[in-house]
Amino acid sequence: MEHEDQEGAGEAAPAASTPTTGAPASSANPANPANMADVARVAGVSIATVSRALRDVPGVGDSTRERVREVAEQLSYVISPEASSLSRRETGRVAVVMPRIDVWFYSTMLSGLERALRAEGIDVLVYQVDGPAERGAFVRDLPARRKVDAVILAALPLSPEQRDRLDLLGVPMVIAGGQARGLPHVDVDDRAMARAAVERLVAAGHRDIAMVRTSDTDATTWDADLLRVAGYREALAAAGLEARPELLVTETYGVDAGTRAVERLLAVDRPPTAVFGYSDEIAAAVSVGARRHGLSVPDDLSVIGVDGHPMSELFGLSTMDQNVERQAEEAAGIAVRLIRGEPGTRSVRVRHRFVDRGSVQPPRPQD
Amino acid sequence: MEHEDQEGAGEAAPAASTPTTGAPASSANPANPANMADVARVAGVSIATVSRALRDVPGVGDSTRERVREVAEQLSYVISPEASSLSRRETGRVAVVMPRIDVWFYSTMLSGLERALRAEGIDVLVYQVDGPAERGAFVRDLPARRKVDAVILAALPLSPEQRDRLDLLGVPMVIAGGQARGLPHVDVDDRAMARAAVERLVAAGHRDIAMVRTSDTDATTWDADLLRVAGYREALAAAGLEARPELLVTETYGVDAGTRAVERLLAVDRPPTAVFGYSDEIAAAVSVGARRHGLSVPDDLSVIGVDGHPMSELFGLSTMDQNVERQAEEAAGIAVRLIRGEPGTRSVRVRHRFVDRGSVQPPRPQD
DNA sequence: TTGTAAGCGTTATCAG
DNA sequence: CTGATAACGCTTACAA
């Protein structure tokens, strides 16, 4: 370690070295934390009373409750969640299962779920289940079994058999960002979203409208994919436009997917004047690819995406925002109500919204 | 829908009712899962033997172990983690605490941590602690107390007092992506990374080198920020270049930060020919901003960032990759060893690496 | 090798 | 309002 100073250059670092605060007072012996019996003893009451006092359940005298509270505080007593769970038969935890964590949609969803669940005093256990193999293992071993009060599946693609086996988890389940037979879910209308996006292109005067999507590396089929393609086709049909197969291009995922897609699209007979991207990431990639080919967006090529990915803001891309935060909130809400046995656990469809950033313009006048 | 049988099929669900001796219905009765006593009874052994058999501890006859296994399987028995934890005095869980989940660095870190910890059979509890207020609350209430065997703090900025109070968690802690007095940590050499980046610019022949950073909305100070600025200055000094204050610009975080930064930089007397971005996101924003001003990267302006953010690939930006996945792995490893009381818990410095994408080129010949 | 029984720390049910 | 006491489901000496 060569360098020492951060930036104060001259001054000798104030070095917060000494364990400043003396003994953390009273106790706080991490090795064996106080338990309810300790509190009860010191407070001179029974353990049952401590339990009641600390949980704010009725049936304890005010003065008693107060005294217990003080003693607990003084012993820096913390309830043992394990013991409490064991006795109460619930964990205070929810599992969130998702294919990836390090991808915008999922990290945003997880962030929203965590926030909403934490507000309810529920802890979040994450399971990242990526690809068919891990999915199979997860469904086979059900590692979350008996560890949580509910499970939130975030856009996890499942076969019917897998879906069924999940019932063995024995707790309520919710789908966030998708659907599955018989489970309450929160999603957006992918088809309508795609249709609305393409309608924008149509309305701007485009006739040759391409759609670009990427294929997954594994054989997984995503509902959203199918639905958005369907929406694309519907919009074309509704406008009396032909769905030219060569304008629906699928590239394998990768950084140059956009460039490749643009190349393919420019090579066709009557190249498109507008592109609908399956996602904002793809729209952005197409936009970059277009630029590399000397095309400017939106002057030479209109582009619109789906998602509401922050990246699209940077690129100035118009998009159909699918409001992931809201989806997360709703899903968390359903999970909580299911846990509490409250009603109101119906599925929710979150509304998308168009975000106009000017990347859709009328096509260049044809010559 | 011919899924039906797990084993018994056919029989109408016996509903969750009879508490005890009733045959555990041979199948998964989610309401009342089998416990060890059930397994013991069916297998004709004691509950202790079941415990030993299922955990692979020595001291059980092979045939007995086998029989117990079968019975457990048949009853689709799953051990109660709560009970097990309570008895064993450990939870099998680790808490990961981070300011945000929906930001590249953190989601990547979390993804890596989850993967590594899952491989060790450890569950991950996430806490998103955003901003000074939540940080204060987290440190005050310590919601993770008694819920985990270790805590991993992912680049969580803490005051010395807060740092000290965390000791009350009573479990080992690790810092991932940063440092804090007295705690084992995993990080990169931010200063060296910045220096190396700027050295690339110097080596390409640039003399007027700017640095762009963004300020946080709250007053939080990030070590990485200070260190990277220091590295920037060091590199300039080492090259005998003046550190012109007007070339170190700080913009408030936002999508147009890049544009604003470029504007400011173009307005100075002798505008820079190269920009070092505090992060890849900023470098990308600057790159977009430059383009809006009619400057091309790298022809008119060289740009280099820090992070290894996938976005930089899309933008064709050179960067110093800080290898977050590796940092996660190392941090998880330290946590695991700390939990097991194994040695080898020293801090780790992960090496960064330069990723050349051609966004650094010699400056235009001056006229 | 196997069983018995004492915890682990709470909650919940009954009495008082 | 308060206190015993029996679960909750498992682990672990200690015996057999």
PDB file of C-alpha atoms in Angstrom, chain A residues 1-6, chain B residues 105 177-179 185-199 223-232 234 276 278 305-307 320-324 327 348-353:
ATOM      1  CA  MET A   1       0.000   0.000   0.000  1.00  0.00           C
ATOM      2  CA  GLU A   2       1.836   2.944  -1.284  1.00  0.00           C
ATOM      3  CA  HIS A   3      -0.395   5.928  -0.863  1.00  0.00           C
ATOM      4  CA  GLU A   4      -1.872   6.975   2.371  1.00  0.00           C
ATOM      5  CA  ASP A   5      -3.623  10.232   2.082  1.00  0.00           C
ATOM      6  CA  GLN A   6      -6.928  10.681   0.404  1.00  0.00           C
TER       7      GLN A   6
ATOM      8  CA  PHE B 105     -23.154  -1.362  -9.792  1.00  0.00           C
ATOM      9  CA  GLY B 177     -16.815  -2.329  -3.029  1.00  0.00           C
ATOM     10  CA  GLY B 178     -15.395   0.024  -0.448  1.00  0.00           C
ATOM     11  CA  GLN B 179     -13.692   0.265   2.885  1.00  0.00           C
ATOM     12  CA  HIS B 185     -13.289  -5.511   2.597  1.00  0.00           C
ATOM     13  CA  VAL B 186     -13.102  -6.100  -1.088  1.00  0.00           C
ATOM     14  CA  ASP B 187     -12.490  -3.210  -3.394  1.00  0.00           C
ATOM     15  CA  VAL B 188     -10.563  -1.941  -6.356  1.00  0.00           C
ATOM     16  CA  ASP B 189      -7.886   0.679  -6.301  1.00  0.00           C
ATOM     17  CA  ASP B 190     -10.038   3.596  -7.370  1.00  0.00           C
ATOM     18  CA  ARG B 191      -7.189   6.002  -7.355  1.00  0.00           C
ATOM     19  CA  ALA B 192      -4.948   3.809  -9.473  1.00  0.00           C
ATOM     20  CA  MET B 193      -7.828   3.075 -11.776  1.00  0.00           C
ATOM     21  CA  ALA B 194      -8.461   6.748 -12.360  1.00  0.00           C
ATOM     22  CA  ARG B 195      -4.790   7.436 -12.748  1.00  0.00           C
ATOM     23  CA  ALA B 196      -4.446   4.682 -15.310  1.00  0.00           C
ATOM     24  CA  ALA B 197      -7.403   5.981 -17.256  1.00  0.00           C
ATOM     25  CA  VAL B 198      -6.057   9.499 -17.399  1.00  0.00           C
ATOM     26  CA  GLU B 199      -2.627   8.180 -18.274  1.00  0.00           C
ATOM     27  CA  ASP B 223     -14.884   7.456  -1.206  1.00  0.00           C
ATOM     28  CA  ALA B 224     -14.683   6.299  -4.770  1.00  0.00           C
ATOM     29  CA  ASP B 225     -15.463   9.792  -5.886  1.00  0.00           C
ATOM     30  CA  LEU B 226     -12.673  11.405  -3.900  1.00  0.00           C
ATOM     31  CA  LEU B 227     -10.243   8.726  -4.890  1.00  0.00           C
ATOM     32  CA  ARG B 228     -10.955   8.968  -8.566  1.00  0.00           C
ATOM     33  CA  VAL B 229     -10.562  12.702  -8.482  1.00  0.00           C
ATOM     34  CA  ALA B 230      -7.276  12.217  -6.682  1.00  0.00           C
ATOM     35  CA  GLY B 231      -6.160   9.747  -9.312  1.00  0.00           C
ATOM     36  CA  TYR B 232      -7.067  12.199 -12.029  1.00  0.00           C
ATOM     37  CA  GLU B 234      -2.074  12.557  -9.821  1.00  0.00           C
ATOM     38  CA  PHE B 276     -12.305  11.315 -18.158  1.00  0.00           C
ATOM     39  CA  TYR B 278     -16.115   9.389 -13.226  1.00  0.00           C
ATOM     40  CA  GLY B 305     -14.851   5.984 -18.334  1.00  0.00           C
ATOM     41  CA  VAL B 306     -14.656   3.736 -15.316  1.00  0.00           C
ATOM     42  CA  ASP B 307     -16.714   0.717 -14.385  1.00  0.00           C
ATOM     43  CA  MET B 320     -11.441   0.752 -16.751  1.00  0.00           C
ATOM     44  CA  ASP B 321     -13.430  -2.299 -15.781  1.00  0.00           C
ATOM     45  CA  GLN B 322     -13.666  -2.700 -12.025  1.00  0.00           C
ATOM     46  CA  ASN B 323     -14.747  -6.309 -12.241  1.00  0.00           C
ATOM     47  CA  VAL B 324     -17.735  -6.173  -9.962  1.00  0.00           C
ATOM     48  CA  GLN B 327     -15.555  -8.317  -6.123  1.00  0.00           C
ATOM     49  CA  VAL B 348      -8.901  -8.339  -1.031  1.00  0.00           C
ATOM     50  CA  ARG B 349      -8.095  -5.830  -3.687  1.00  0.00           C
ATOM     51  CA  VAL B 350      -9.467  -6.813  -7.048  1.00  0.00           C
ATOM     52  CA  ARG B 351      -7.538  -5.819 -10.093  1.00  0.00           C
ATOM     53  CA  HIS B 352      -9.133  -3.537 -12.626  1.00  0.00           C
ATOM     54  CA  ARG B 353      -8.522  -3.950 -16.319  1.00  0.00           C
TER      55      ARG B 353
END
